[in-house]
Coordinates of C-alpha atoms in Angstrom, one line a residue:
Chain N
M153 CA 45.4 -49.2 -120.3
A154 CA 45.3 -44.8 -120.6
A155 CA 43.7 -44.5 -116.2
P156 CA 45.9 -47.1 -115.4
H157 CA 49.2 -45.1 -116.5
A158 CA 47.7 -41.7 -115.2
R159 CA 47.3 -43.0 -111.9
S160 CA 50.3 -44.5 -111.9
R161 CA 52.9 -41.0 -112.8
A162 CA 50.7 -39.5 -110.9
A163 CA 52.0 -42.3 -107.9
V164 CA 55.4 -40.9 -108.3
P165 CA 55.8 -37.1 -107.2
V166 CA 53.7 -39.2 -103.5
L167 CA 56.2 -42.0 -104.0
G168 CA 59.2 -39.5 -104.4
V169 CA 57.8 -37.1 -101.3
L170 CA 57.3 -40.2 -99.3
L171 CA 60.9 -41.2 -99.7
V172 CA 62.3 -37.8 -99.1
A173 CA 60.5 -37.9 -96.1
A174 CA 61.8 -41.8 -95.3
L175 CA 65.2 -40.1 -96.0
A176 CA 64.8 -37.7 -93.7
L177 CA 63.6 -39.3 -91.3
G178 CA 66.3 -41.3 -91.2
G179 CA 69.0 -39.0 -91.5
Y180 CA 67.7 -37.4 -88.0
L181 CA 66.6 -40.3 -86.5
W182 CA 70.7 -41.4 -86.7
L183 CA 71.5 -38.1 -85.3
T184 CA 69.7 -37.9 -82.4
T185 CA 70.6 -41.4 -82.0
V186 CA 74.0 -40.5 -82.6
R187 CA 74.0 -36.6 -79.6
W188 CA 72.1 -39.2 -76.8
Q189 CA 74.0 -41.2 -77.0
A190 CA 77.2 -39.1 -76.6
D191 CA 75.3 -36.9 -74.4
S192 CA 74.7 -40.4 -72.6
A193 CA 78.8 -41.4 -72.6
T194 CA 79.0 -37.8 -70.9
W195 CA 76.6 -37.7 -67.9
E196 CA 77.7 -41.2 -67.5
A197 CA 81.7 -40.0 -67.1
Q198 CA 80.6 -37.8 -65.0
A199 CA 78.2 -39.7 -62.6
R200 CA 81.0 -41.8 -62.3
R201 CA 83.6 -38.2 -61.4
Y202 CA 80.8 -37.3 -58.6
A203 CA 81.0 -40.6 -57.0
D204 CA 84.2 -40.9 -57.0
R205 CA 84.5 -37.5 -55.4
V206 CA 81.3 -38.4 -52.9
A207 CA 83.3 -41.5 -51.8
E208 CA 86.1 -39.6 -51.7
Q209 CA 84.0 -37.6 -49.0
R210 CA 82.8 -40.1 -46.6
A211 CA 85.3 -41.7 -46.7
E212 CA 87.6 -38.3 -45.7
T213 CA 83.3 -37.8 -43.6
S214 CA 84.1 -41.4 -41.6
A215 CA 87.6 -40.2 -40.8
V216 CA 86.9 -37.3 -39.8
E217 CA 84.0 -38.3 -37.3
A218 CA 86.9 -40.9 -36.4
E219 CA 89.0 -38.2 -35.1
L220 CA 85.5 -36.2 -33.8
V221 CA 85.3 -39.1 -32.1
A222 CA 89.1 -40.2 -30.2
A223 CA 89.5 -35.7 -29.6
R224 CA 86.2 -36.4 -26.9
E225 CA 87.4 -39.0 -25.1
Q226 CA 90.6 -37.4 -25.0
L227 CA 88.9 -34.7 -23.9
A228 CA 86.5 -36.3 -21.2
T229 CA 89.8 -38.2 -20.2
A230 CA 91.2 -34.9 -20.0
T231 CA 88.6 -33.0 -17.9
D232 CA 88.3 -35.9 -15.3
R233 CA 91.7 -35.9 -14.6
I234 CA 91.2 -31.6 -14.6
T235 CA 88.4 -32.4 -12.1
D236 CA 90.2 -34.8 -9.9
L237 CA 93.9 -33.0 -9.4
A238 CA 91.5 -29.7 -8.7
N239 CA 89.6 -32.6 -6.0
E240 CA 93.1 -33.9 -5.2
K241 CA 95.0 -29.9 -4.3
A242 CA 91.1 -29.0 -2.6
Q243 CA 91.6 -32.1 -0.2
L244 CA 95.9 -30.7 -0.1
G245 CA 94.6 -27.5 1.0
D246 CA 92.3 -28.9 3.5
R247 CA 94.1 -30.3 5.3
N248 CA 97.4 -28.2 5.0
V249 CA 94.7 -25.4 7.1
V250 CA 94.4 -28.5 8.8
S251 CA 97.1 -29.2 10.3
Q252 CA 98.5 -24.9 10.3
L253 CA 95.9 -24.5 13.0
E254 CA 96.8 -27.3 15.1
V255 CA 99.9 -26.0 15.0
D256 CA 98.5 -23.1 15.4
Q257 CA 96.8 -24.9 18.7
Q258 CA 100.1 -26.6 19.2
T259 CA 101.8 -23.2 19.8
R260 CA 99.0 -21.9 22.3
V261 CA 99.0 -25.7 24.3
S262 CA 103.2 -25.3 24.8
E263 CA 102.7 -21.6 25.8
A264 CA 99.9 -21.8 27.7
A265 CA 101.8 -25.3 29.1
A266 CA 105.1 -22.9 29.8
V267 CA 102.7 -20.3 31.6
V268 CA 101.0 -23.0 33.8
A269 CA 104.7 -24.3 34.5
D270 CA 106.3 -21.1 35.4
A271 CA 102.9 -20.6 37.8
L272 CA 103.9 -23.4 39.4
D273 CA 107.5 -23.1 40.0
Q274 CA 106.6 -19.9 41.8
C275 CA 103.9 -21.1 43.4
I276 CA 105.8 -24.1 44.6
G277 CA 108.8 -21.5 45.0
A278 CA 106.7 -19.0 47.6
Q279 CA 105.6 -22.5 49.1
S280 CA 108.7 -23.2 50.9
R281 CA 109.7 -20.0 51.5
L282 CA 107.0 -20.0 53.8
I283 CA 108.4 -23.6 55.3
D284 CA 111.7 -21.9 55.2
A285 CA 110.4 -18.7 57.1
L286 CA 107.4 -20.6 60.1
A287 CA 111.5 -23.0 60.7
R288 CA 112.8 -20.3 61.1
D289 CA 110.3 -18.3 63.0
D290 CA 112.1 -15.6 61.5
A291 CA 108.6 -14.5 59.5
A292 CA 106.9 -13.5 63.3
T293 CA 111.0 -11.8 64.6
S294 CA 110.6 -9.0 61.4
D295 CA 106.9 -8.3 61.0
G296 CA 105.3 -10.6 62.9
P297 CA 102.3 -13.1 63.0
A298 CA 100.3 -10.9 60.4
A299 CA 103.1 -10.4 58.1
T300 CA 103.4 -13.5 58.3
D301 CA 99.5 -15.1 57.6
R302 CA 100.1 -12.0 54.8
F303 CA 102.7 -14.0 53.0
A304 CA 100.1 -17.6 53.4
S305 CA 97.9 -16.2 51.8
D306 CA 99.2 -14.5 49.4
V307 CA 100.8 -18.1 48.4
D308 CA 97.6 -19.3 49.3
D309 CA 96.2 -17.5 45.8
L310 CA 98.8 -17.3 43.7
C311 CA 98.5 -21.5 44.1
R312 CA 95.8 -21.3 43.7
Q313 CA 96.1 -19.0 40.4
A314 CA 98.0 -21.5 39.1
V315 CA 96.5 -24.3 40.2
D316 CA 93.3 -23.4 38.4
A317 CA 95.6 -22.9 35.2
H318 CA 97.2 -26.2 35.4
D319 CA 93.6 -26.8 36.1
E320 CA 92.2 -25.3 32.2
L321 CA 95.2 -26.6 30.7
R322 CA 93.7 -30.0 30.9
R323 CA 90.5 -29.2 30.3
E324 CA 91.7 -27.8 26.8
L325 CA 93.8 -30.8 26.2
R326 CA 91.8 -33.2 26.7
G327 CA 89.2 -31.4 23.8
T328 CA 92.2 -31.0 21.2
A329 CA 92.9 -34.9 22.1
P330 CA 91.3 -36.9 19.2
Chain H
M185 CA 45.4 -24.6 -130.3
S186 CA 43.3 -28.3 -130.5
A187 CA 46.9 -29.7 -128.5
A188 CA 46.7 -26.8 -125.8
R189 CA 43.4 -27.2 -125.3
A190 CA 44.0 -30.7 -124.2
R191 CA 46.4 -30.3 -122.3
R192 CA 44.4 -28.3 -119.9
R193 CA 41.7 -30.8 -120.5
P194 CA 39.6 -30.9 -117.4
P195 CA 41.1 -32.5 -113.6
G196 CA 39.7 -36.6 -113.6
P197 CA 37.4 -37.3 -111.1
G198 CA 40.8 -38.9 -109.8
A199 CA 42.2 -34.8 -108.7
P200 CA 40.9 -33.6 -106.0
A201 CA 41.2 -37.9 -103.7
R202 CA 45.4 -37.1 -105.1
R203 CA 45.1 -33.9 -103.7
A204 CA 43.7 -35.5 -100.1
L205 CA 46.3 -37.8 -100.0
L206 CA 48.9 -35.9 -100.7
A207 CA 47.9 -32.5 -98.5
G208 CA 47.3 -35.9 -96.2
L209 CA 51.0 -37.1 -96.8
L210 CA 52.2 -33.7 -95.9
A211 CA 50.4 -33.3 -92.5
T212 CA 51.4 -36.8 -91.4
T213 CA 55.4 -35.7 -92.3
L214 CA 54.5 -32.1 -90.9
G215 CA 53.0 -33.8 -87.6
G216 CA 54.8 -36.8 -87.3
C217 CA 58.0 -34.8 -87.0
G218 CA 56.4 -33.4 -83.5
V219 CA 56.8 -37.3 -82.1
L220 CA 61.0 -36.6 -82.7
P221 CA 63.1 -36.9 -80.1
A222 CA 64.9 -33.4 -79.5
L223 CA 68.7 -33.3 -80.0
P224 CA 70.1 -33.4 -76.8
D225 CA 71.3 -30.0 -75.5
P226 CA 75.0 -29.2 -74.7
V227 CA 75.9 -31.6 -70.7
P228 CA 77.5 -29.1 -68.8
S229 CA 80.7 -28.7 -67.2
D230 CA 79.5 -28.8 -63.5
V231 CA 76.3 -29.7 -62.8
V232 CA 77.1 -29.8 -58.2
P233 CA 74.3 -26.7 -57.6
S234 CA 75.9 -24.0 -55.3
Y235 CA 73.1 -24.1 -51.9
R236 CA 72.9 -21.3 -49.4
A237 CA 74.2 -21.8 -46.1
S238 CA 70.8 -23.2 -44.6
F239 CA 71.3 -22.9 -41.4
A240 CA 71.6 -20.2 -38.6
P241 CA 74.9 -19.5 -36.4
P242 CA 73.9 -20.3 -33.2
A243 CA 71.5 -16.8 -30.6
H244 CA 74.2 -16.0 -28.2
S245 CA 73.2 -16.9 -25.8
P246 CA 75.4 -18.5 -22.1
D247 CA 73.6 -22.0 -23.7
D248 CA 75.2 -21.6 -26.3
E249 CA 78.3 -20.6 -26.7
L250 CA 81.0 -23.8 -26.4
S251 CA 83.0 -24.5 -23.9
P252 CA 87.0 -23.3 -23.9
D253 CA 88.0 -26.1 -21.8
G254 CA 85.0 -28.8 -22.0
F255 CA 84.0 -28.4 -18.5
D256 CA 80.6 -26.8 -19.6
A257 CA 79.3 -23.8 -18.2
V258 CA 77.3 -25.9 -15.5
Q259 CA 80.5 -26.6 -13.5
R260 CA 82.1 -23.5 -15.1
M261 CA 80.1 -21.4 -12.6
A262 CA 81.2 -23.2 -9.9
V263 CA 82.9 -22.4 -6.8
R264 CA 84.5 -24.1 -4.1
I265 CA 85.1 -22.1 -0.2
R266 CA 87.2 -23.0 2.5
N267 CA 86.1 -20.9 5.5
V268 CA 89.0 -20.6 7.6
G269 CA 87.8 -19.4 11.1
C270 CA 88.9 -19.3 14.4
D271 CA 87.2 -22.3 15.7
G272 CA 89.0 -24.6 12.2
L273 CA 87.4 -25.0 9.0
S274 CA 85.0 -25.6 6.7
T275 CA 83.9 -26.6 2.7
G276 CA 81.2 -25.2 1.3
S277 CA 80.0 -24.2 -2.7
G278 CA 79.2 -21.6 -4.4
F279 CA 78.1 -19.8 -7.3
A280 CA 78.8 -16.7 -10.0
I281 CA 76.4 -14.4 -10.5
D282 CA 78.6 -11.6 -12.5
E283 CA 82.6 -11.7 -13.4
H284 CA 83.4 -10.9 -9.9
T285 CA 80.6 -11.7 -7.5
L286 CA 79.8 -14.8 -6.3
I287 CA 76.7 -16.6 -4.3
T288 CA 76.9 -18.6 -0.7
N289 CA 75.1 -19.1 2.6
R290 CA 75.9 -17.2 5.4
H291 CA 76.2 -19.8 7.1
V292 CA 79.0 -21.2 4.5
V293 CA 81.1 -17.8 5.1
A294 CA 79.8 -17.2 9.1
D295 CA 82.8 -15.8 11.5
S296 CA 86.4 -16.8 9.4
E297 CA 89.3 -15.1 9.8
D298 CA 90.2 -16.1 5.3
L299 CA 88.1 -16.9 3.4
Q300 CA 89.5 -18.6 0.1
V301 CA 88.1 -20.1 -3.6
S302 CA 88.3 -22.0 -5.6
T303 CA 87.5 -23.1 -9.3
Y304 CA 86.2 -26.3 -10.8
D305 CA 89.2 -27.4 -12.5
G306 CA 91.8 -25.9 -9.7
R307 CA 92.3 -22.4 -9.9
D308 CA 92.3 -20.3 -6.7
L309 CA 90.6 -16.7 -6.6
T310 CA 91.9 -14.3 -4.5
V311 CA 88.8 -12.4 -2.0
S312 CA 88.6 -9.2 -1.4
A313 CA 85.9 -8.5 0.2
A314 CA 82.7 -10.6 1.6
A315 CA 79.0 -9.3 3.2
T316 CA 76.1 -11.6 4.4
A317 CA 72.5 -10.6 4.0
R318 CA 70.6 -10.5 7.1
L319 CA 66.4 -11.4 5.9
A320 CA 67.8 -14.7 4.5
D321 CA 69.9 -17.9 4.3
L322 CA 72.8 -15.5 1.8
A323 CA 75.8 -14.1 1.2
V324 CA 77.8 -12.6 -1.4
V325 CA 81.6 -12.6 -1.9
R326 CA 83.6 -10.4 -4.2
T327 CA 86.5 -11.7 -5.6
R328 CA 89.7 -9.8 -7.1
D329 CA 90.3 -12.8 -10.0
P330 CA 87.7 -13.3 -12.7
L331 CA 85.6 -16.1 -12.8
P332 CA 84.6 -18.4 -15.2
S333 CA 81.5 -17.9 -16.3
H334 CA 78.1 -16.7 -14.9
P335 CA 74.2 -18.1 -15.0
R336 CA 71.4 -16.3 -15.6
V337 CA 69.4 -15.7 -12.6
T338 CA 66.0 -16.5 -13.7
P339 CA 63.5 -13.7 -12.3
D340 CA 60.4 -16.4 -11.4
D341 CA 59.9 -19.0 -9.1
P342 CA 59.7 -22.5 -10.4
Q343 CA 56.3 -24.1 -10.3
P344 CA 56.3 -27.7 -9.0
G345 CA 57.3 -30.8 -10.8
D346 CA 59.9 -28.3 -12.1
A347 CA 63.0 -30.1 -12.9
V348 CA 65.4 -29.3 -10.2
T349 CA 69.9 -29.4 -11.0
V350 CA 72.7 -29.4 -8.1
V351 CA 75.5 -28.5 -8.4
G352 CA 78.3 -27.7 -5.4
Y353 CA 80.9 -29.3 -3.5
P354 CA 79.2 -31.9 -1.8
E355 CA 81.8 -32.6 1.8
G356 CA 84.0 -31.4 0.4
G357 CA 84.8 -32.8 -2.2
E358 CA 84.3 -32.8 -6.3
L359 CA 82.0 -30.8 -7.9
T360 CA 79.0 -32.9 -8.4
A361 CA 75.7 -32.2 -10.3
T362 CA 72.8 -33.5 -8.8
A363 CA 68.6 -34.1 -9.2
G364 CA 65.7 -33.7 -9.2
A365 CA 62.5 -31.9 -8.9
I366 CA 59.7 -28.8 -6.9
I367 CA 58.5 -30.6 -4.5
G368 CA 57.1 -26.4 -4.2
P369 CA 56.8 -23.7 -1.0
T370 CA 57.3 -24.2 2.1
T371 CA 57.9 -21.9 5.2
D372 CA 61.5 -22.0 6.1
P373 CA 61.4 -24.3 9.6
L374 CA 65.1 -23.1 10.3
H375 CA 63.9 -19.2 10.8
E376 CA 66.5 -18.1 8.3
N377 CA 65.0 -16.6 5.7
L378 CA 61.9 -14.4 5.1
G379 CA 58.9 -15.8 3.3
E380 CA 58.3 -18.7 1.7
V381 CA 61.1 -20.9 1.0
L382 CA 61.8 -24.2 -2.0
R383 CA 61.7 -28.4 -1.4
T384 CA 63.6 -30.1 -3.4
D385 CA 64.0 -34.4 -3.2
A386 CA 66.6 -33.1 -4.9
P387 CA 69.5 -34.9 -2.5
V388 CA 72.2 -32.9 -0.7
E389 CA 74.7 -33.1 1.5
P390 CA 77.5 -31.0 3.9
G391 CA 78.9 -29.2 1.5
S392 CA 76.2 -29.0 -0.7
S393 CA 75.9 -25.0 0.8
G394 CA 75.4 -22.4 -0.9
S395 CA 75.0 -24.9 -4.3
A396 CA 73.2 -22.3 -7.4
A397 CA 69.8 -24.8 -8.4
L398 CA 69.3 -25.0 -12.6
D399 CA 66.3 -25.0 -13.9
A400 CA 67.0 -27.2 -17.0
H401 CA 67.4 -24.5 -18.9
G402 CA 70.9 -23.8 -16.6
D403 CA 69.4 -20.7 -15.0
V404 CA 69.7 -20.4 -11.4
I405 CA 66.6 -21.1 -9.7
G406 CA 67.6 -21.1 -6.2
V407 CA 70.1 -21.6 -3.4
V408 CA 70.5 -24.7 -1.9
Y409 CA 71.0 -24.1 2.1
A410 CA 70.1 -26.5 4.5
K411 CA 68.8 -30.4 4.3
T412 CA 66.1 -31.9 6.0
G413 CA 65.2 -34.8 7.8
D414 CA 63.6 -36.4 6.0
G415 CA 66.6 -36.1 2.8
D416 CA 64.5 -33.4 0.5
S417 CA 66.8 -29.9 0.6
L418 CA 65.2 -26.2 0.8
L419 CA 66.3 -23.3 -1.3
V420 CA 66.2 -19.5 -0.8
P421 CA 64.4 -19.0 -3.9
S422 CA 66.0 -16.7 -7.0
S423 CA 62.9 -14.1 -6.9
T424 CA 64.1 -12.9 -2.6
L425 CA 67.9 -13.2 -4.3
R426 CA 67.2 -11.4 -6.8
D427 CA 64.6 -8.5 -4.5
L428 CA 68.2 -8.8 -2.1
L429 CA 70.1 -7.9 -4.7
S430 CA 68.3 -5.0 -6.1
D431 CA 68.7 -3.7 -2.2
S432 CA 71.7 -1.7 -1.3
D433 CA 70.6 -2.1 2.1
A434 CA 70.1 -5.9 2.3
F435 CA 73.1 -6.8 3.1
S436 CA 76.1 -6.0 5.5
D437 CA 79.7 -6.9 5.3
L438 CA 80.9 -10.2 7.0
P439 CA 82.4 -9.2 10.3
P440 CA 85.2 -10.7 11.7
C441 CA 85.2 -14.3 14.0
S442 CA 86.4 -13.7 17.2

C-alpha cells in the first residue's frame, strides 16, 4: 500500500506543472487569437480603404482617358482644318497672282493695241496726204517727182511698221487666248 | 537521528524515472513554445510603398519633341514655294535646314521675279535671298522670318530597300506625305547633277520638286527633283547636299528673270 501512495504523491507536482503549462498555453493562445483577429480586422479595413481609392483612381483614369481621346479627336480635326485653310489660302494666292499676271498682260496688250492703232492712224493719215498730193500734183510743183517718191516710200515704211505691229499684236493675242 | 535518517532515505528505484518524466515535460513545454504562433505586429498606418519613378525623361532630340500645335516635325519643316516669274506662275516644295534657311530645287526658283514661301499652317514668310547650285538641281533660300522646324540631314546615303517618305506639295495642293523605298543609285538621266542620284518608288507629282525625302527616323536622305517616265522619283542624295552646303562657292545668287 505504501508504493501506490508514494506514486500518487509523486504525480501531484507533475500534474501541477502540466496544469500550469496548460493554463499558460491556453491563455497565450487566447491572447494570440484576439490579437490576430484585431490585426486581421485592421488589415481588412485598410485593404477596403485602398480598394476604394483604387476604384476612384480607376474611374478618374477612365475619365481622363476619355477626355484625352476627345482632345486628340478635336486636335486632329483642328489640324485637318488648318491644313485645309492653308491650302485654300495658297490656292487663292495662286489665283490672285494669275489674275494679276493676266491684268498685267491685258495692260500690255492694251498699250500695244493703242500703239498699233496710233501707227495705223498715222499710216492712214500719211496715205491720205500722199493721195491728196498725187491728186493735186502739187508735190511735183514744189519739190519735183523725186520728193513725191520719197514721201511715198516714207509712207510705205510707216505703214509697213504699222502692219508689222498689228501682226505682232494679233500673234500675241492668239498666244494669250484661253 | 532515526527520523532524520528515515527522511534521508535513499531514493527508490522510481526516482530517476520521475526526474526523467519531469525533464521530458519541461523540455516538451519549452520546445512547444517554439511552435506556438507569435503575436501579430501592430498594423502600420500606411502601407503604400513610395516607388521612385522608373521612367527617364525623354532624351532631347527632334524626334521626341512635343509638337506645339498637333502637327508633327515632318509637316512643320515643309514649305510651299510660289515662283512668280516673268513667264507666269509655278509652284514647288522645299524644307527647312535651319531657322532661316530652306532647300529646294534650282528649277523651282529659276526665272523668278518674286519668290513667296508659305508654311504648313498657311503663314507667309518673307524671302531675303536665294542662291542656286551650279553642279546640282539645288537652291538655297533664306527667309527673314523664322522657319517652324528643321530636320537633320543624314551624313550617309540610304541603301536599296530603305524606307523613304516624301513630304511636299504635289500639284501645288495640300501638304502630302507619300511613302516608298529606295531602289538604288543611278546616273542622272537629266544631266542636272554631278555624280549619282537616287531612284525611289515613292510617288511624286509636278510641284513635289524640292520636297524632302526622309528616312524612318525623319532625317533628310535626299531632295526630290524629278519623276521618271515609269513613275519613279529621283532624289539628289543627302551626301551631295551636304557637300554643296559645306562649299561656300557652290552656290551663286539667283539671277532675276528677264
